[in-house]
Short mmCIF file of C-alpha atoms in Angstrom, two decimals:
data_model
loop_
_atom_site.label_atom_id
_atom_site.label_comp_id
_atom_site.label_asym_id
_atom_site.label_seq_id
_atom_site.Cartn_x
_atom_site.Cartn_y
_atom_site.Cartn_z
CA MET X 17 0.00 0.00 0.00
CA SER X 18 1.21 3.52 -0.76
CA GLU X 19 1.91 5.94 2.07
CA THR X 20 -0.93 8.22 3.11
CA PHE X 21 -1.15 11.51 4.94
CA ARG X 22 -3.82 13.66 6.57
CA ALA X 23 -4.83 16.91 4.96
CA LEU X 24 -7.53 19.54 5.01
CA LEU X 25 -9.20 18.91 1.67
CA LEU X 26 -11.42 21.52 0.03
CA GLU X 27 -14.14 20.40 -2.35
CA GLU X 28 -16.78 22.38 -4.23
CA SER X 29 -20.42 21.60 -4.88
CA ASP X 30 -23.14 23.99 -6.04
CA ARG X 31 -20.51 26.75 -6.03
CA LYS X 32 -20.01 26.30 -2.28
CA VAL X 33 -16.67 25.27 -0.78
CA HIS X 34 -16.59 22.54 1.85
CA GLY X 35 -13.55 21.52 3.90
CA ARG X 36 -12.94 18.18 5.60
CA LEU X 37 -10.07 16.17 7.00
CA ALA X 38 -9.08 13.49 4.52
CA GLU X 39 -6.56 10.66 4.26
CA LEU X 40 -4.77 11.06 0.92
CA GLU X 41 -2.17 9.04 -0.95
CA LEU X 42 1.21 10.60 -1.75
CA ASP X 43 0.69 10.27 -5.49
CA ARG X 44 -2.09 12.87 -5.26
CA LEU X 45 0.42 15.59 -4.38
CA PRO X 46 1.31 17.99 -7.21
CA PRO X 47 4.75 17.87 -8.86
CA GLY X 48 7.81 19.41 -7.22
CA GLU X 49 11.43 18.62 -6.48
CA VAL X 50 11.11 18.45 -2.69
CA LEU X 51 8.78 16.43 -0.47
CA VAL X 52 8.35 18.01 2.97
CA ASP X 53 7.09 16.41 6.17
CA VAL X 54 5.05 19.36 7.39
CA ARG X 55 5.37 19.98 11.12
CA TRP X 56 3.65 23.36 11.40
CA SER X 57 1.46 25.66 9.34
CA THR X 58 -0.57 28.79 10.02
CA LEU X 59 -3.90 30.42 9.38
CA ASN X 60 -4.00 33.72 7.51
CA TYR X 61 -6.70 35.98 6.13
CA LYS X 62 -6.08 34.57 2.65
CA ASP X 63 -6.51 31.04 4.01
CA ALA X 64 -9.87 32.06 5.46
CA LEU X 65 -10.97 33.38 2.08
CA ALA X 66 -9.89 30.13 0.44
CA ILE X 67 -11.47 27.77 2.99
CA THR X 68 -14.80 29.60 3.12
CA GLY X 69 -14.88 30.33 -0.60
CA ALA X 70 -15.53 33.98 0.20
CA GLY X 71 -12.73 35.25 -1.99
CA ARG X 72 -12.80 32.69 -4.80
CA ILE X 73 -9.10 32.19 -4.08
CA ILE X 74 -9.23 28.57 -5.27
CA ARG X 75 -10.25 27.76 -8.83
CA ASP X 76 -9.51 24.04 -9.12
CA PHE X 77 -10.91 21.42 -6.75
CA PRO X 78 -10.22 19.26 -4.82
CA PHE X 79 -7.51 21.35 -3.18
CA VAL X 80 -5.34 21.49 -0.05
CA PRO X 81 -5.06 25.09 1.28
CA GLY X 82 -2.44 26.73 3.49
CA ILE X 83 -0.11 29.49 2.31
CA ASP X 84 2.58 28.71 4.93
CA LEU X 85 4.41 25.56 5.95
CA ALA X 86 7.48 24.47 7.89
CA GLY X 87 8.95 21.02 8.28
CA THR X 88 11.73 18.64 7.33
CA VAL X 89 12.81 17.40 3.94
CA ALA X 90 11.58 13.84 3.33
CA SER X 91 13.09 13.55 -0.17
CA SER X 92 14.73 15.93 -2.60
CA ALA X 93 15.77 15.98 -6.25
CA ASP X 94 17.57 19.29 -5.71
CA PRO X 95 21.10 19.37 -4.25
CA ARG X 96 20.34 22.48 -2.20
CA PHE X 97 18.09 20.43 0.09
CA ARG X 98 18.95 17.16 1.76
CA LEU X 99 17.05 14.59 3.76
CA GLY X 100 16.27 16.01 7.21
CA ASP X 101 16.92 19.67 6.36
CA GLU X 102 14.58 22.02 8.21
CA VAL X 103 12.80 24.31 5.76
CA LEU X 104 9.96 26.78 5.52
CA LEU X 105 7.82 28.21 2.76
CA THR X 106 5.68 31.31 2.39
CA GLY X 107 4.15 32.70 -0.77
CA TRP X 108 4.68 31.66 -4.42
CA GLY X 109 0.99 30.89 -4.90
CA VAL X 110 1.15 27.89 -2.57
CA GLY X 111 -2.25 27.48 -0.95
CA GLU X 112 -3.79 29.39 -3.88
CA ARG X 113 -2.79 27.59 -7.09
CA HIS X 114 -0.49 24.89 -5.70
CA TRP X 115 -1.49 22.55 -2.86
CA GLY X 116 -0.45 24.05 0.45
CA GLY X 117 0.62 23.49 4.02
CA LEU X 118 -2.53 22.46 5.89
CA ALA X 119 -1.48 18.84 5.54
CA GLN X 120 1.12 16.41 6.89
CA LYS X 121 2.92 16.33 3.52
CA ALA X 122 3.67 18.87 0.80
CA ARG X 123 5.55 18.53 -2.48
CA VAL X 124 6.89 21.85 -3.71
CA LYS X 125 9.45 23.47 -5.98
CA ALA X 126 12.89 23.78 -4.44
CA ASP X 127 13.09 27.45 -5.44
CA TRP X 128 10.22 28.21 -3.06
CA LEU X 129 11.93 26.87 0.06
CA VAL X 130 14.09 28.67 2.61
CA HIS X 131 16.31 26.88 5.10
CA ARG X 132 15.25 27.49 8.70
CA PRO X 133 16.96 30.70 9.84
CA GLU X 134 19.40 30.44 12.72
CA GLY X 135 17.82 31.54 15.97
CA LEU X 136 14.27 30.48 15.13
CA SER X 137 12.57 27.11 15.57
CA LEU X 138 10.21 25.77 12.92
CA ARG X 139 7.30 26.57 15.20
CA GLN X 140 8.51 30.15 15.66
CA CYS X 141 8.93 30.47 11.89
CA MET X 142 5.25 29.66 11.52
CA ALA X 143 4.24 31.95 14.36
CA ILE X 144 5.86 34.58 12.15
CA GLY X 145 4.69 33.13 8.81
CA THR X 146 3.51 35.18 5.87
CA ALA X 147 2.08 37.80 8.22
CA GLY X 148 5.37 38.42 10.00
CA PHE X 149 7.39 38.24 6.80
CA THR X 150 5.09 40.89 5.33
CA ALA X 151 5.38 43.01 8.49
CA MET X 152 9.18 42.94 8.19
CA LEU X 153 8.96 43.99 4.54
CA CYS X 154 6.78 46.92 5.59
CA VAL X 155 9.33 48.03 8.19
CA LEU X 156 12.12 47.72 5.64
CA ALA X 157 10.08 49.78 3.17
CA LEU X 158 9.70 52.61 5.70
CA GLU X 159 13.40 52.49 6.47
CA GLU X 160 14.25 52.65 2.78
CA GLN X 161 12.10 55.79 2.51
CA GLY X 162 14.08 57.46 5.28
CA ILE X 163 11.36 57.23 7.93
CA THR X 164 13.44 57.27 11.11
CA PRO X 165 12.14 57.26 14.70
CA GLU X 166 13.04 60.94 15.00
CA ARG X 167 10.52 61.84 12.29
CA GLY X 168 7.52 61.20 14.56
CA GLU X 169 4.68 58.79 15.07
CA VAL X 170 4.13 55.65 13.01
CA VAL X 171 0.64 54.15 12.91
CA VAL X 172 -0.19 50.48 12.34
CA THR X 173 -3.71 49.71 11.13
CA GLY X 174 -5.40 46.38 11.74
CA ALA X 175 -3.09 46.32 14.72
CA ALA X 176 -4.44 43.20 16.43
CA GLY X 177 -4.20 41.02 13.31
CA GLY X 178 -1.26 38.93 12.17
CA VAL X 179 0.70 41.61 10.30
CA GLY X 180 -0.07 44.31 12.83
CA SER X 181 0.82 42.19 15.85
CA ILE X 182 4.32 41.64 14.48
CA ALA X 183 4.83 45.08 12.91
CA ILE X 184 4.26 46.76 16.29
CA PRO X 185 7.08 45.04 18.23
CA LEU X 186 9.44 45.31 15.25
CA LEU X 187 8.87 49.06 15.02
CA ALA X 188 8.94 49.57 18.79
CA ARG X 189 12.22 47.72 19.16
CA ALA X 190 13.71 49.91 16.43
CA GLY X 191 12.78 52.97 18.49
CA TYR X 192 9.64 54.17 16.74
CA HIS X 193 6.73 55.76 18.58
CA VAL X 194 3.97 53.33 17.49
CA VAL X 195 0.25 54.05 17.56
CA ALA X 196 -2.01 51.02 17.11
CA SER X 197 -5.21 51.51 15.14
CA SER X 198 -7.91 48.99 16.01
CA GLY X 199 -11.66 48.70 16.39
CA ARG X 200 -11.25 46.49 19.46
CA PRO X 201 -10.63 48.69 22.51
CA GLU X 202 -10.65 45.61 24.76
CA LEU X 203 -7.24 44.71 23.29
CA GLU X 204 -5.53 47.93 24.38
CA ALA X 205 -3.46 46.19 27.06
CA TYR X 206 -2.37 43.49 24.59
CA LEU X 207 -1.33 46.04 21.96
CA LYS X 208 0.59 48.11 24.49
CA GLU X 209 2.34 44.97 25.69
CA LEU X 210 3.50 44.46 22.08
CA GLY X 211 4.99 47.94 22.07
CA ALA X 212 2.28 50.41 21.07
CA THR X 213 2.26 53.64 23.05
CA ALA X 214 -1.36 54.50 22.26
CA LEU X 215 -4.53 53.05 20.78
CA LEU X 216 -6.49 54.84 18.06
CA ASP X 217 -10.07 53.94 17.14
CA ARG X 218 -9.97 52.64 13.58
CA ALA X 219 -13.15 54.56 12.71
CA SER X 220 -11.33 57.87 13.09
CA LEU X 221 -9.01 57.06 10.20
CA ALA X 222 -11.84 56.01 7.89
CA GLN X 223 -13.97 59.12 8.43
CA PRO X 224 -14.82 60.88 5.14
CA SER X 225 -13.55 64.43 4.72
CA LYS X 226 -14.32 67.22 2.30
CA ALA X 227 -10.84 68.63 2.81
CA PRO X 228 -8.10 67.41 0.45
CA LEU X 229 -5.70 67.18 3.40
CA ASP X 230 -6.04 66.77 7.15
CA SER X 231 -3.62 67.86 9.85
CA ALA X 232 -0.21 66.31 9.26
CA ARG X 233 0.41 63.73 11.98
CA TRP X 234 2.02 60.50 10.81
CA ALA X 235 5.63 60.13 9.73
CA GLY X 236 4.94 56.60 8.54
CA ALA X 237 2.26 53.96 8.46
CA VAL X 238 1.85 50.22 8.00
CA ASP X 239 -1.59 49.70 6.51
CA THR X 240 -3.22 46.27 6.39
CA VAL X 241 -6.76 47.58 5.86
CA GLY X 242 -6.92 49.56 2.61
CA GLY X 243 -10.15 51.20 1.48
CA ALA X 244 -11.29 54.30 3.33
CA THR X 245 -8.65 53.75 6.03
CA LEU X 246 -5.83 54.08 3.51
CA VAL X 247 -7.40 57.21 2.05
CA GLY X 248 -7.67 58.73 5.52
CA LEU X 249 -4.07 57.83 6.30
CA LEU X 250 -2.78 59.53 3.18
CA ARG X 251 -4.63 62.75 4.03
CA SER X 252 -2.99 62.89 7.46
CA MET X 253 0.63 62.03 6.57
CA GLN X 254 3.47 64.41 7.28
CA TYR X 255 5.41 66.05 4.48
CA HIS X 256 7.42 63.27 2.77
CA GLY X 257 5.72 60.67 4.94
CA ALA X 258 5.40 57.10 3.70
CA VAL X 259 2.71 54.43 3.88
CA ALA X 260 3.60 50.75 3.44
CA ALA X 261 0.36 49.19 2.19
CA CYS X 262 -0.03 45.41 2.29
CA GLY X 263 -3.70 44.55 2.84
CA LEU X 264 -7.31 45.08 1.87
CA ALA X 265 -9.35 43.83 4.81
CA GLY X 266 -11.34 47.07 4.60
CA GLY X 267 -11.81 46.99 0.84
CA ALA X 268 -9.86 47.11 -2.40
CA ALA X 269 -11.36 50.31 -3.80
CA PHE X 270 -9.29 53.50 -3.59
CA GLU X 271 -11.38 56.67 -3.66
CA GLY X 272 -8.82 59.28 -2.67
CA THR X 273 -7.19 62.23 -4.39
CA VAL X 274 -3.69 63.00 -5.59
CA PHE X 275 -3.34 65.94 -3.16
CA PRO X 276 -1.28 64.05 -0.54
CA PHE X 277 1.19 63.06 -3.25
CA ILE X 278 1.57 66.39 -5.01
CA LEU X 279 1.22 68.78 -2.06
CA ARG X 280 3.08 66.85 0.65
CA GLY X 281 5.18 64.43 -1.37
CA VAL X 282 3.62 61.48 0.44
CA ARG X 283 4.83 58.10 -0.78
CA LEU X 284 2.57 55.07 -1.05
CA ILE X 285 4.66 51.89 -1.10
CA GLY X 286 3.01 48.65 -2.14
CA VAL X 287 4.34 45.64 -0.23
CA ASP X 288 4.02 42.15 -1.73
CA SER X 289 5.38 39.09 0.05
CA VAL X 290 4.11 36.38 -2.33
CA TYR X 291 6.67 36.88 -5.08
CA TYR X 292 9.39 38.62 -3.10
CA PRO X 293 12.69 37.50 -4.70
CA ALA X 294 13.96 34.15 -3.43
CA ALA X 295 17.55 35.38 -3.20
CA ASP X 296 16.55 38.18 -0.80
CA ARG X 297 14.33 36.15 1.52
CA PRO X 298 17.02 34.71 3.83
CA ALA X 299 18.15 38.24 4.74
CA VAL X 300 14.59 39.19 5.70
CA TRP X 301 14.27 36.08 7.88
CA ALA X 302 17.64 36.82 9.47
CA ARG X 303 16.41 40.32 10.34
CA LEU X 304 13.27 38.82 11.90
CA ALA X 305 15.38 36.40 13.94
CA ARG X 306 17.52 39.32 15.14
CA ASP X 307 14.88 41.95 15.84
CA LEU X 308 11.70 40.18 16.90
CA ASP X 309 11.20 39.62 20.62
CA LEU X 310 10.49 35.89 20.79
CA ALA X 311 8.77 36.22 24.16
CA LEU X 312 6.26 38.59 22.58
CA LEU X 313 5.95 36.24 19.61
CA ALA X 314 4.91 33.47 22.00
CA ARG X 315 2.46 35.86 23.63
CA MET X 316 0.62 36.47 20.35
CA GLU X 317 0.55 32.79 19.30
CA THR X 318 -2.51 30.53 19.47
CA LEU X 319 -2.08 26.80 18.78
CA LEU X 320 -4.79 25.02 16.84
CA PRO X 321 -5.12 21.37 15.77
CA LEU X 322 -5.74 20.73 12.08
CA SER X 323 -9.15 19.30 12.97
CA GLU X 324 -10.38 22.72 14.20
CA VAL X 325 -9.25 24.85 11.27
CA VAL X 326 -12.57 24.96 9.40
CA ALA X 327 -14.43 26.02 12.54
CA ARG X 328 -11.97 28.83 13.26
CA VAL X 329 -11.71 30.54 9.87
CA PRO X 330 -14.96 32.58 10.01
CA ALA X 331 -13.40 34.64 12.80
CA PHE X 332 -10.95 36.08 10.25
CA LEU X 333 -13.75 37.41 8.10
CA GLU X 334 -15.42 38.89 11.20
CA GLY X 335 -12.23 40.70 12.26
CA ALA X 336 -12.15 38.74 15.49
CA VAL X 337 -8.69 37.14 15.29
CA GLN X 338 -5.95 38.24 17.67
CA GLY X 339 -2.28 37.68 16.85
CA ARG X 340 -1.12 34.54 15.06
CA ILE X 341 -2.77 31.12 14.75
CA VAL X 342 -0.31 28.21 14.38
#
């Protein structure tokens, strides 16, 4: 008999997506040079869209979701990876177009894998995951734009979510004065423990305004929300401020004006982690290993068995997730 493995399998009927735990044979895995024994994965907003069918992320069924995975190499046709190597994967369309990490096995392209960074366990790598990798890219983007701590306040929207929960301690440790924007005032103590100095009601950023510009407050911003929140951020940026935008939980439409760009020289930096160059990824992970407080990382982590994934994902769409789910 061929070897089998457990996986969260998505199937579609009547244009509705259904997820169940299934026992699958190895030969059902898609092609790739490296077979990974998956030890840990994560849940992300994109996973929730895929598993519920809300975002039509998945086009071909049956399908195994999960945009992140970490584990050990079980077999490899690529000399860069040997039996027993500890590896991780984020991005590259895995969990969207290629079977993903919510399973005990994954077969993937060698170019998509990163060796486990020194200083982080596989579990910690997944507590970071795509969300933390994206948060680090946002911090790097602000640094590249010359946004230093001396410039003033930096605001993080969607602060209690995965990206926000990691962006806050990264920025705070680098010396920034961080304001957390959230619609969940009951999490103020949690966000301040991560390093925020103040909590801002998310509704205040999304308020419509007839003025082309608001009072200049923010030196920089990490925006995971998009929509009206991003428009409000841009109106209230300082001269030559910068926004690192990486999400659309509040909507994909952009109904702003060019005034922040042409009157204050505000810079809007798009941050993509899916196709970030493979050659540059180890340096980003090394920076995370160096700068992220692992005690705080453990504080924001929630462990979940594979059997409870389907029941948990609606909370993402309701904006009720705190920190990182591993």
